[in-house]
Coordinates of C-alpha atoms in Angstrom, one line a residue:
M1 CA 119.4 40.9 2.1
R2 CA 118.3 41.3 6.0
H3 CA 115.3 42.3 4.8
L4 CA 114.3 38.9 3.1
F5 CA 115.5 36.5 5.2
I6 CA 113.2 38.5 7.8
L7 CA 110.0 38.2 5.1
S8 CA 111.3 34.5 4.3
V9 CA 111.3 33.6 8.2
I10 CA 107.6 35.2 8.7
I11 CA 106.2 33.1 5.7
S12 CA 107.4 29.7 6.8
F13 CA 106.2 30.7 10.2
F14 CA 103.1 31.3 8.7
L15 CA 102.8 28.3 6.5
T16 CA 104.1 26.1 9.4
A17 CA 101.5 27.6 11.6
C18 CA 98.4 26.5 9.7
N19 CA 96.6 23.6 9.2
N20 CA 96.4 23.6 5.5
D21 CA 93.2 21.3 5.3
D22 CA 91.4 22.8 8.2
W23 CA 91.8 26.4 6.9
L24 CA 91.1 26.0 3.2
E25 CA 88.2 23.5 4.0
R26 CA 86.2 25.6 6.5
D27 CA 82.5 25.7 6.7
P28 CA 80.7 28.6 4.8
K29 CA 79.3 31.3 7.2
N30 CA 76.3 31.4 4.6
I31 CA 75.3 28.0 4.0
I32 CA 74.0 25.1 6.4
T33 CA 75.9 22.1 5.2
D34 CA 74.1 18.6 5.3
E35 CA 76.3 17.8 8.3
Q36 CA 75.2 20.6 10.4
L37 CA 71.4 20.3 9.2
W38 CA 71.0 16.7 10.0
N39 CA 72.8 16.8 13.3
D40 CA 70.9 19.5 14.8
P41 CA 67.2 18.8 16.0
V42 CA 66.4 22.6 16.0
L43 CA 67.5 22.7 12.1
I44 CA 65.1 19.3 11.6
K45 CA 62.3 20.5 13.1
S46 CA 62.3 24.0 11.2
L47 CA 62.8 21.6 7.7
L48 CA 59.6 19.3 9.2
A49 CA 57.7 22.3 9.7
N50 CA 58.1 23.3 6.1
Y51 CA 56.7 19.8 5.2
Y52 CA 54.1 20.0 7.6
D53 CA 53.3 23.2 5.9
R54 CA 52.6 21.5 2.6
L55 CA 50.1 19.0 3.5
P56 CA 47.5 19.0 1.0
A57 CA 43.9 19.8 1.0
L58 CA 41.6 20.3 -1.9
H59 CA 42.1 23.9 -2.2
G60 CA 44.3 24.6 0.9
V61 CA 42.7 24.8 4.4
F62 CA 40.7 28.0 5.4
N63 CA 40.2 28.0 1.1
T64 CA 36.7 30.3 1.2
G65 CA 36.3 29.9 -2.5
G66 CA 37.2 26.2 -3.0
M67 CA 34.4 25.5 0.3
T68 CA 31.8 27.2 -2.1
D69 CA 32.5 25.0 -4.7
I70 CA 32.2 21.7 -2.8
D71 CA 30.2 21.8 0.2
D72 CA 26.8 23.3 0.8
A73 CA 27.3 27.0 0.2
M74 CA 27.2 29.6 -2.5
W75 CA 29.7 32.4 -3.2
S76 CA 28.5 35.7 -2.2
G77 CA 31.7 38.2 -2.3
H78 CA 32.6 40.2 -5.1
F79 CA 30.9 39.8 -8.5
D80 CA 34.1 39.1 -10.2
G81 CA 34.2 35.9 -8.1
N82 CA 30.9 34.6 -9.5
W83 CA 32.3 32.0 -11.4
H84 CA 32.0 29.7 -8.3
N85 CA 28.4 30.1 -8.6
D86 CA 28.6 29.2 -12.4
F87 CA 31.0 26.5 -13.5
Q88 CA 31.3 22.8 -13.7
Y89 CA 33.6 20.3 -12.1
G90 CA 36.4 20.2 -15.2
D91 CA 38.6 17.2 -16.3
D92 CA 41.2 18.3 -14.2
Y93 CA 39.2 19.0 -11.1
G94 CA 40.9 18.5 -8.3
R95 CA 44.1 16.9 -9.8
Y96 CA 47.3 16.6 -7.5
W97 CA 50.4 15.0 -8.5
D98 CA 53.3 16.4 -6.2
Y99 CA 56.0 14.5 -6.8
G100 CA 58.3 17.5 -5.6
L101 CA 57.2 16.9 -1.9
I102 CA 57.5 13.3 -2.4
R103 CA 61.1 13.6 -3.6
D104 CA 62.2 16.3 -1.0
I105 CA 60.9 13.5 1.9
N106 CA 62.7 10.8 0.0
L107 CA 65.8 12.7 -0.1
A108 CA 65.5 13.5 3.8
L109 CA 65.2 9.9 5.0
D110 CA 68.3 9.2 2.8
N111 CA 70.2 12.5 4.6
I112 CA 69.1 11.2 7.6
D113 CA 70.7 7.9 7.3
E114 CA 73.9 9.4 5.7
Y115 CA 74.9 12.4 7.7
S116 CA 73.2 12.2 11.2
I117 CA 75.7 10.6 13.1
E118 CA 75.5 13.0 16.1
L119 CA 71.8 12.1 17.0
D120 CA 70.8 9.2 18.9
E121 CA 68.8 6.5 17.9
E122 CA 65.3 7.4 19.1
Q123 CA 65.8 11.0 17.6
K124 CA 66.5 9.5 14.5
T125 CA 63.5 7.1 14.5
L126 CA 61.5 9.9 15.4
F127 CA 62.0 12.4 12.7
R128 CA 61.8 9.2 10.3
G129 CA 58.6 8.3 11.4
E130 CA 57.2 11.7 11.0
L131 CA 58.8 12.2 7.2
R132 CA 57.1 8.6 6.6
F133 CA 53.7 10.0 8.0
I134 CA 54.0 13.2 6.0
R135 CA 54.5 10.7 2.6
A136 CA 51.6 8.8 3.9
F137 CA 49.6 11.4 4.1
V138 CA 50.6 12.7 0.6
Y139 CA 49.9 9.3 -1.0
F140 CA 46.5 9.2 0.2
E141 CA 46.0 12.6 -1.3
L142 CA 47.3 11.5 -4.4
V143 CA 45.1 8.1 -4.5
K144 CA 41.9 9.4 -3.5
R145 CA 42.0 12.1 -6.7
M146 CA 43.9 10.2 -8.9
G147 CA 43.7 6.7 -8.2
G148 CA 46.5 4.2 -8.4
V149 CA 49.8 6.3 -8.8
P150 CA 53.6 5.5 -9.2
L151 CA 55.0 4.5 -5.6
V152 CA 58.3 6.2 -5.2
T153 CA 59.8 6.1 -1.8
E154 CA 63.4 6.3 -3.3
Q155 CA 65.5 9.1 -4.9
L156 CA 65.3 8.5 -8.6
I157 CA 68.6 10.2 -9.8
Y158 CA 69.7 10.5 -13.5
D159 CA 72.6 8.1 -14.5
Y160 CA 73.4 10.8 -17.8
S161 CA 73.1 7.3 -19.5
G162 CA 70.3 9.3 -22.2
D163 CA 68.3 6.4 -21.2
P164 CA 65.7 7.8 -18.9
T165 CA 63.3 4.5 -18.7
P166 CA 64.8 3.9 -15.5
L167 CA 63.0 7.2 -13.9
Q168 CA 59.5 6.6 -15.5
V169 CA 57.8 4.6 -13.0
P170 CA 54.2 3.5 -13.8
R171 CA 51.2 3.7 -11.9
A172 CA 50.6 1.2 -8.9
K173 CA 47.0 -0.2 -8.6
E174 CA 44.8 1.5 -6.8
H175 CA 44.4 -0.9 -3.8
E176 CA 48.4 -1.0 -3.8
V177 CA 48.7 2.5 -2.7
Y178 CA 46.1 2.3 0.2
D179 CA 48.0 -0.8 1.3
F180 CA 51.2 1.2 1.1
I181 CA 49.8 3.7 3.1
Y182 CA 48.7 1.3 5.9
T183 CA 51.9 -0.6 5.9
E184 CA 53.9 2.5 6.4
L185 CA 51.3 3.9 9.0
E186 CA 51.3 0.4 10.8
E187 CA 55.5 0.6 11.0
I188 CA 55.9 3.8 12.2
K189 CA 53.1 4.1 14.9
A190 CA 55.1 3.1 17.7
D191 CA 58.1 5.1 16.3
L192 CA 56.2 8.1 16.7
A193 CA 54.8 7.5 20.5
P194 CA 57.6 10.5 21.6
N195 CA 55.3 12.9 20.0
N196 CA 52.1 11.8 21.6
S197 CA 51.0 14.7 23.8
S198 CA 51.6 17.1 20.6
Q199 CA 48.5 18.0 18.6
T200 CA 50.5 19.5 15.8
R201 CA 53.1 16.8 14.9
A202 CA 52.4 13.4 13.7
N203 CA 52.4 10.8 16.7
T204 CA 50.8 7.3 17.4
F205 CA 47.1 8.6 17.3
T206 CA 47.5 10.7 14.0
T207 CA 48.6 7.7 12.3
L208 CA 45.6 5.9 13.6
A209 CA 43.7 8.4 12.5
L210 CA 44.6 8.2 8.9
E211 CA 44.2 4.4 9.1
S212 CA 40.8 5.1 10.2
R213 CA 40.2 7.6 7.4
A214 CA 42.5 6.3 4.3
M215 CA 40.9 2.3 4.9
L216 CA 37.4 3.6 5.3
Y217 CA 37.8 5.3 2.0
A218 CA 39.3 1.9 0.2
A219 CA 36.6 0.1 1.5
S220 CA 34.0 2.4 0.2
L221 CA 35.4 2.3 -2.9
A222 CA 35.8 -1.4 -3.0
K223 CA 31.9 -2.0 -2.4
Y224 CA 30.2 0.9 -4.3
N225 CA 32.3 1.5 -7.3
N226 CA 31.8 -2.3 -7.7
R227 CA 27.6 -1.6 -7.5
M228 CA 27.5 0.8 -10.3
A229 CA 26.2 -0.1 -13.3
S230 CA 29.2 0.3 -15.1
P231 CA 32.0 0.4 -12.5
I232 CA 35.1 2.7 -12.8
T233 CA 38.0 0.7 -13.8
L234 CA 41.2 0.5 -16.0
P235 CA 42.3 -3.1 -17.0
G236 CA 45.8 -2.8 -14.7
G237 CA 43.9 -1.9 -11.6
E238 CA 45.1 1.9 -11.2
V239 CA 41.3 2.8 -11.0
G240 CA 39.1 0.2 -9.3
I241 CA 39.4 -2.0 -6.1
P242 CA 38.4 -5.8 -6.2
A243 CA 35.1 -5.9 -4.1
D244 CA 36.0 -8.7 -2.0
K245 CA 39.0 -6.4 -0.2
A246 CA 36.0 -4.2 1.2
G247 CA 35.5 -6.6 4.4
D248 CA 39.2 -6.2 5.6
Y249 CA 39.4 -2.6 4.8
Y250 CA 36.4 -1.5 6.7
Q251 CA 38.0 -4.0 9.7
K252 CA 41.1 -1.8 9.5
S253 CA 39.2 1.2 9.7
L254 CA 37.1 0.1 12.3
Q255 CA 39.9 -1.1 14.4
A256 CA 42.3 2.1 14.2
S257 CA 39.0 4.2 15.2
Q258 CA 38.4 2.1 18.2
T259 CA 41.8 2.6 19.5
I260 CA 41.8 6.2 19.2
I261 CA 38.6 6.3 21.0
N262 CA 39.2 3.4 23.7
S263 CA 42.4 5.0 24.1
G264 CA 41.2 7.5 26.7
N265 CA 43.9 10.1 25.2
Y266 CA 40.9 12.0 23.5
G267 CA 37.3 13.3 24.4
L268 CA 34.7 15.1 22.5
Y269 CA 34.8 18.3 23.4
D270 CA 32.0 18.6 26.3
E271 CA 32.7 22.3 28.2
N272 CA 29.9 24.7 27.5
P273 CA 26.2 23.4 28.5
D274 CA 25.0 25.7 25.7
K275 CA 25.5 22.4 23.1
G276 CA 25.5 25.3 20.1
A277 CA 28.0 27.5 21.7
N278 CA 29.9 23.9 22.8
F279 CA 30.1 22.9 19.0
Y280 CA 31.2 26.3 17.8
E281 CA 34.4 26.6 20.4
M282 CA 35.3 22.8 19.8
L283 CA 36.8 24.1 16.6
I284 CA 38.2 27.5 17.8
N285 CA 39.6 26.7 21.6
K286 CA 43.0 25.4 21.1
G287 CA 44.5 22.6 23.0
N288 CA 40.9 20.6 23.3
R289 CA 40.8 16.9 23.8
E290 CA 38.8 16.3 20.6
I291 CA 41.8 17.6 18.4
I292 CA 43.9 14.8 17.2
F293 CA 46.1 16.7 14.7
A294 CA 46.2 20.1 13.6
K295 CA 47.5 23.0 11.7
D296 CA 48.1 25.8 13.9
Y297 CA 48.7 29.5 13.2
E298 CA 49.9 32.1 15.3
L299 CA 49.5 36.4 15.2
S300 CA 53.2 36.4 15.4
L301 CA 54.2 33.8 12.8
K302 CA 51.5 32.7 10.1
T303 CA 47.7 33.7 9.9
H304 CA 44.5 33.1 7.7
R305 CA 42.3 35.2 6.4
F306 CA 38.7 33.4 6.6
T307 CA 37.2 35.1 9.3
Y308 CA 38.0 38.5 7.2
D309 CA 36.3 36.6 4.3
N310 CA 33.2 35.6 6.1
I311 CA 32.1 37.4 8.9
P312 CA 28.9 39.2 8.6
R313 CA 28.8 42.1 7.1
S314 CA 27.7 44.2 9.9
L315 CA 30.4 42.8 12.1
T316 CA 33.5 43.1 10.1
E317 CA 36.7 45.3 11.3
D318 CA 37.8 46.0 7.9
N319 CA 36.9 48.1 5.0
E320 CA 36.5 45.9 2.5
G321 CA 35.3 41.9 2.1
S322 CA 33.1 40.0 4.4
S323 CA 30.1 37.8 3.7
V324 CA 31.9 35.5 0.9
L325 CA 30.5 32.1 1.7
T326 CA 27.1 31.8 2.6
P327 CA 25.3 28.2 3.3
S328 CA 22.3 27.0 1.7
L329 CA 19.0 26.5 3.0
N330 CA 20.0 22.9 1.6
L331 CA 22.6 22.7 4.3
V332 CA 20.5 24.4 6.9
E333 CA 17.4 21.6 6.4
S334 CA 19.8 18.8 6.7
F335 CA 20.2 19.6 10.6
D336 CA 17.5 17.5 11.9
Y337 CA 15.0 18.5 14.8
L338 CA 16.1 17.3 18.4
D339 CA 12.6 15.2 18.5
G340 CA 14.2 13.3 15.8
S341 CA 11.8 14.7 13.0
N342 CA 13.3 15.6 9.5
G343 CA 15.2 19.0 9.5
T344 CA 12.9 20.7 6.7
L345 CA 12.0 24.1 8.1
N346 CA 8.1 24.6 8.4
Y347 CA 7.8 27.7 6.7
Q348 CA 4.4 26.8 5.0
D349 CA 1.5 24.8 6.0
G350 CA 0.2 22.2 3.6
N351 CA -1.9 24.3 1.7
G352 CA 1.2 26.5 0.7
A353 CA 0.5 29.4 2.9
Y354 CA 3.2 31.2 4.7
I355 CA 3.4 30.0 8.3
P356 CA 4.2 33.2 10.7
Y357 CA 6.8 33.1 13.7
E358 CA 6.3 35.7 16.3
N359 CA 10.2 35.8 16.9
I360 CA 12.2 35.6 13.6
S361 CA 14.6 32.5 15.4
D362 CA 11.3 30.4 16.2
I363 CA 11.3 28.4 13.3
F364 CA 15.0 27.0 14.1
E365 CA 13.9 26.3 17.5
N366 CA 14.7 22.6 18.8
K367 CA 16.9 22.1 15.9
D368 CA 20.4 20.0 16.1
A369 CA 22.6 22.3 18.2
R370 CA 25.6 21.8 15.5
L371 CA 23.2 24.1 13.3
Y372 CA 24.1 27.0 15.4
G373 CA 27.8 26.0 16.0
T374 CA 27.8 26.0 12.0
V375 CA 25.7 28.4 10.6
I376 CA 24.7 32.3 11.9
Y377 CA 20.8 32.3 11.1
P378 CA 18.1 34.8 11.8
G379 CA 17.8 36.0 15.2
T380 CA 21.2 34.8 16.4
N381 CA 24.4 36.4 17.8
F382 CA 28.0 36.7 16.8
K383 CA 30.7 38.1 19.3
S384 CA 27.8 38.6 21.9
T385 CA 26.1 41.4 18.9
P386 CA 22.4 40.4 17.2
V387 CA 23.3 39.4 13.5
S388 CA 20.3 41.7 11.8
I389 CA 19.4 39.3 9.1
Q390 CA 15.7 40.5 8.0
A391 CA 15.3 40.7 4.1
G392 CA 12.3 42.9 4.0
V393 CA 8.6 43.5 5.0
A394 CA 5.9 41.3 3.8
I395 CA 2.7 43.4 3.1
W396 CA -0.5 42.3 2.7
E397 CA -1.8 43.2 -0.7
N398 CA -5.0 41.8 -2.3
D399 CA -5.1 38.5 -0.1
N400 CA -1.3 37.9 -0.5
Y401 CA 2.0 39.0 0.6
V402 CA 4.1 41.4 -1.5
F403 CA 7.8 41.6 -0.9
R404 CA 9.4 44.5 -0.5
A405 CA 13.3 45.0 0.2
A406 CA 14.6 48.4 1.0
P407 CA 17.0 50.4 -1.0
N408 CA 19.5 50.2 1.3
L409 CA 20.4 47.3 4.3
G410 CA 19.5 49.1 7.9
N411 CA 16.9 51.2 6.4
Q412 CA 13.5 51.8 8.2
Y413 CA 10.0 51.1 6.8
D414 CA 7.3 53.6 7.1
D415 CA 5.9 51.8 10.5
G416 CA 8.9 53.0 12.2
N417 CA 10.7 49.2 12.2
L418 CA 13.4 47.4 10.5
W419 CA 12.8 47.1 6.9
T420 CA 15.8 45.1 5.6
G421 CA 18.6 44.3 7.7
F422 CA 22.2 45.9 8.1
D423 CA 23.5 42.2 7.5
G424 CA 20.7 41.4 4.5
P425 CA 20.0 39.1 3.2
K426 CA 19.7 41.0 -0.3
D427 CA 19.4 38.8 -3.7
N428 CA 22.6 39.9 -6.2
A429 CA 24.4 41.7 -4.2
Q430 CA 28.1 41.7 -2.9
F431 CA 29.5 41.3 0.4
V432 CA 26.5 40.4 1.9
S433 CA 24.7 36.9 2.3
N434 CA 22.6 35.8 -0.7
T435 CA 20.8 32.9 1.3
G436 CA 19.8 34.3 4.4
F437 CA 22.7 32.6 6.1
Y438 CA 26.5 33.3 7.4
V439 CA 29.0 30.6 7.9
R440 CA 30.2 30.5 12.2
K441 CA 32.1 27.3 12.0
F442 CA 35.9 28.6 12.0
V443 CA 34.9 32.5 11.8
S444 CA 37.0 33.8 15.3
E445 CA 35.3 36.1 17.5
A446 CA 38.8 37.6 18.5
A447 CA 39.6 41.3 18.2
G448 CA 41.0 42.1 14.7
A449 CA 40.3 38.6 13.1
S450 CA 38.4 40.2 10.6
T451 CA 40.7 42.6 9.6
R452 CA 43.5 42.1 7.2
G453 CA 46.6 43.6 9.1
V454 CA 45.9 41.2 12.2
A455 CA 43.7 38.3 10.9
A456 CA 42.8 34.9 12.5
Q457 CA 45.1 32.3 14.2
N458 CA 42.5 29.8 15.1
W459 CA 43.7 26.2 14.0
W460 CA 42.6 24.0 11.2
P461 CA 42.0 20.4 12.3
W462 CA 43.2 17.8 10.2
F463 CA 41.7 14.9 12.3
R464 CA 39.4 15.1 15.3
L465 CA 37.6 12.4 17.6
G466 CA 34.3 13.8 16.2
E467 CA 35.3 12.2 12.6
I468 CA 36.5 9.0 14.0
Y469 CA 33.5 8.2 15.8
L470 CA 31.6 8.7 12.6
N471 CA 34.5 6.4 10.7
A472 CA 33.9 3.7 13.4
A473 CA 29.9 4.2 13.1
E474 CA 30.2 3.6 9.2
A475 CA 32.7 0.8 9.2
A476 CA 30.9 -0.9 12.0
F477 CA 27.7 -0.6 10.0
E478 CA 29.1 -1.7 6.7
T479 CA 30.4 -5.3 8.7
G480 CA 27.1 -5.9 10.3
Q481 CA 27.8 -4.5 13.5
Q482 CA 24.9 -2.6 14.1
A483 CA 24.3 -2.1 17.4
E484 CA 28.1 -0.8 17.9
A485 CA 27.4 1.6 14.8
T486 CA 24.1 2.8 16.6
A487 CA 25.9 3.4 19.7
Y488 CA 28.9 5.8 17.9
I489 CA 26.2 7.6 16.1
N490 CA 24.1 8.0 19.0
T491 CA 27.3 9.4 21.1
I492 CA 27.7 12.0 18.5
R493 CA 24.0 13.2 18.8
E494 CA 23.7 13.7 22.2
R495 CA 26.9 15.7 22.3
A496 CA 24.5 17.8 19.4
G497 CA 22.0 17.8 21.9
F498 CA 19.7 14.9 21.3
P499 CA 18.2 12.8 24.0
A500 CA 20.2 9.6 24.5
N501 CA 19.8 6.7 22.1
S502 CA 17.7 9.1 19.9
I503 CA 18.5 6.5 16.9
S504 CA 17.3 2.7 17.4
N505 CA 17.5 2.0 13.9
L506 CA 20.3 2.9 11.8
T507 CA 20.8 3.5 8.1
M508 CA 23.4 4.6 5.9
E509 CA 21.6 7.3 5.1
M510 CA 21.3 8.4 8.7
I511 CA 25.2 8.1 8.8
R512 CA 25.7 9.7 5.5
N513 CA 23.4 12.7 7.1
E514 CA 25.5 12.8 10.2
R515 CA 28.7 13.2 8.1
R516 CA 27.2 16.0 6.1
T517 CA 26.2 18.1 9.3
E518 CA 28.9 17.3 12.0
L519 CA 32.0 17.8 9.1
A520 CA 30.1 20.3 7.3
F521 CA 33.4 22.9 5.3
E522 CA 35.9 20.0 7.0
D523 CA 36.8 19.2 3.4
H524 CA 34.8 16.1 3.9
R525 CA 31.6 16.3 1.7
Y526 CA 32.9 16.0 -1.8
F527 CA 35.4 12.7 -1.0
D528 CA 32.6 11.4 0.7
L529 CA 30.2 11.9 -1.9
K530 CA 32.8 10.5 -4.5
R531 CA 33.6 7.5 -2.5
W532 CA 30.1 6.4 -1.9
R533 CA 29.9 6.8 -5.6
I534 CA 26.8 9.4 -5.4
A535 CA 28.1 12.6 -6.4
H536 CA 26.9 12.4 -9.9
E537 CA 23.3 11.6 -8.4
I538 CA 23.7 14.2 -5.7
W539 CA 25.2 17.2 -8.0
N540 CA 22.8 15.9 -11.5
G541 CA 23.2 19.7 -12.9
S542 CA 19.5 19.5 -13.1
D543 CA 17.8 23.0 -12.2
D544 CA 15.0 20.6 -10.6
S545 CA 17.3 19.2 -7.9
E546 CA 17.0 20.0 -4.3
D547 CA 20.9 19.1 -3.9
A548 CA 22.4 20.2 -7.2
V549 CA 20.9 24.0 -6.7
V550 CA 21.9 26.2 -3.7
Y551 CA 18.9 27.5 -2.2
G552 CA 18.1 30.4 0.2
L553 CA 15.5 31.1 2.7
F554 CA 14.5 35.1 3.3
P555 CA 12.7 36.0 6.2
Y556 CA 10.4 39.2 6.2
R557 CA 8.5 40.7 8.7
I558 CA 5.1 41.0 8.1
V559 CA 3.5 44.6 8.0
R560 CA -0.2 44.1 8.6
P561 CA -1.7 46.9 10.5
G562 CA -4.6 45.8 12.9
H563 CA -3.9 41.9 12.4
E564 CA -3.0 39.5 14.5
D565 CA 0.5 38.4 12.4
N566 CA 1.2 42.3 12.5
N567 CA 5.2 42.6 12.9
K568 CA 5.7 38.4 12.9
Y569 CA 7.8 36.9 10.4
I570 CA 7.1 34.6 7.1
F571 CA 9.9 32.8 5.4
H572 CA 10.2 32.7 1.5
K573 CA 12.2 29.9 -0.4
M574 CA 14.0 31.2 -3.2
R575 CA 16.9 30.8 -5.6
P576 CA 19.6 33.1 -5.5
T577 CA 20.2 35.1 -8.7
R578 CA 23.8 35.1 -8.2
F579 CA 23.8 31.2 -8.6
R580 CA 23.5 30.4 -12.1
R581 CA 24.4 26.8 -12.5
P582 CA 23.4 23.4 -10.9
R583 CA 26.4 21.7 -9.5
F584 CA 27.0 19.2 -12.4
F585 CA 29.6 16.2 -11.6
R586 CA 30.1 14.0 -14.4
F587 CA 31.9 10.4 -14.3
A588 CA 35.1 11.7 -15.4
N589 CA 34.9 13.7 -12.1
Y590 CA 35.6 10.9 -10.3
Y591 CA 39.1 10.7 -11.0
S592 CA 41.2 13.7 -12.3
S593 CA 43.1 13.5 -15.7
I594 CA 46.8 13.5 -15.4
D595 CA 48.3 16.5 -16.9
P596 CA 49.3 16.1 -20.1
N597 CA 52.9 17.5 -19.4
V598 CA 53.3 14.1 -16.7
L599 CA 51.7 12.0 -19.5
N600 CA 54.6 12.8 -22.0
N601 CA 57.4 12.7 -19.6
N602 CA 56.3 8.8 -18.6
P603 CA 54.8 7.2 -21.6
K604 CA 54.5 4.1 -18.8
L605 CA 51.6 5.9 -17.5
V606 CA 47.9 5.3 -18.4
R607 CA 45.2 7.8 -18.3
N608 CA 42.5 7.8 -16.0
P609 CA 38.7 6.8 -17.3
F610 CA 36.8 9.2 -19.4
H611 CA 39.9 11.3 -20.2

């Protein structure tokens, strides 16, 4: 009895001492609650990092294979990947429909409003602005690939009524999506000012940069789609922007670009008197003032393998891979000479005879310095080491040159001199250039960058000032402001080594070529050709097309003992064997097809033209 009394006292004390609600409703130790997450700035930034990491690009950033599909290059990697040289753009090419990310952002916006009671209003405004910027970025990626898409700006929650129609949002008009992007960016640009010193988080200037690009796209579509013999449209406006909207969009793009240029926050990178090296370093050296917004990489956190994929064969630090993307002769010739003449290389005279050059790099002399910063061509270095590019020897026989390649890369010829370089080029081979060129842009010179174990940490520029100058030039040109447009283009060209005011009579063709050279491999060319509505003309599927076919230029050392040209170099234009099918872009590719499963789930969606 005495023991029962004592036990009763202990239990009573225990129960009395406990606050039942607190004890039973303690926060779990293995789950972060909404209240914890949305009141902790560190956790919110961590979540934002996930969303920034999911920002879309056509194939994902630093995607070597994707670049060979949509830019001036071909695939020279493993034979298994040769489909990159033997494909057509399919109906679903470029398809993008990431409403999972849209949903996550809409949910996050609601959660900030509901749970973030311990954050001050400035913090909440900043985080909301970043989320809305990411959402606007995603919608831009959606509209430029798919046309008008459903505009969903809040959570869609099923009510278990058995009726799904409230969740089935129809497509907005194409121009309505562009208008939404612009309105969103205008509303948040001031809210993001606290981030203005950051190059990796949304801020006032990233909103302006997105405005600059998106409004230029909208304007181009409004103008050039309506100039087609049969404009690509849908009756409901999901595809097709009225022509009378072009002027307003161009003006909005120009205004955004000029605000960035005139802000003083950014400047064209111009730190190295060697203009070619300067252009290369602009994209490699982090923290420079040209970069407005970038996706960053760190060796200890996140790396990429673009250098492993693309470093010249003889310089790789790994035992596999390398030399996958090789630029085309077409791209090399798009870089003008510094005297303003056309960039076509002079490898033959008017009679079709080969022109001998004393040094293997002489044919590239006085080219636009951006060529050096973009492409490794014969006679140049990488990592302070000569890249050994020589296809073989040209032997004079029976009044003609006969080209002979060595059995193995790096072999010497009978005269004791180099036969074929350690870096080729070699036709129909893997992991060596098949065009005579290697890519330099984005390939890091850092130790270990070409190994899988270390990889590279140079960043990816979402927006940089060079593009903004080009956007400004195009928008100014299209709105009749010739002098302003010319000044912007000449500023870009002067950074590339051209004399001041090198262009006096600017044309749209010049602007388009400037974008091709300045922005090569930066995920622009495919979309530029689409918005100008010339992709089907450039990539017309013809074997006779200089644009649809990737060509190479192979250098050969002359073997002609006793002749003045002995040991000089000549160049032979060739079509790589591995490049099997000319690029063929169809009208159906101007807008990707919508996944049939998406159409089945939402009967309010209309199909895109030609699908």
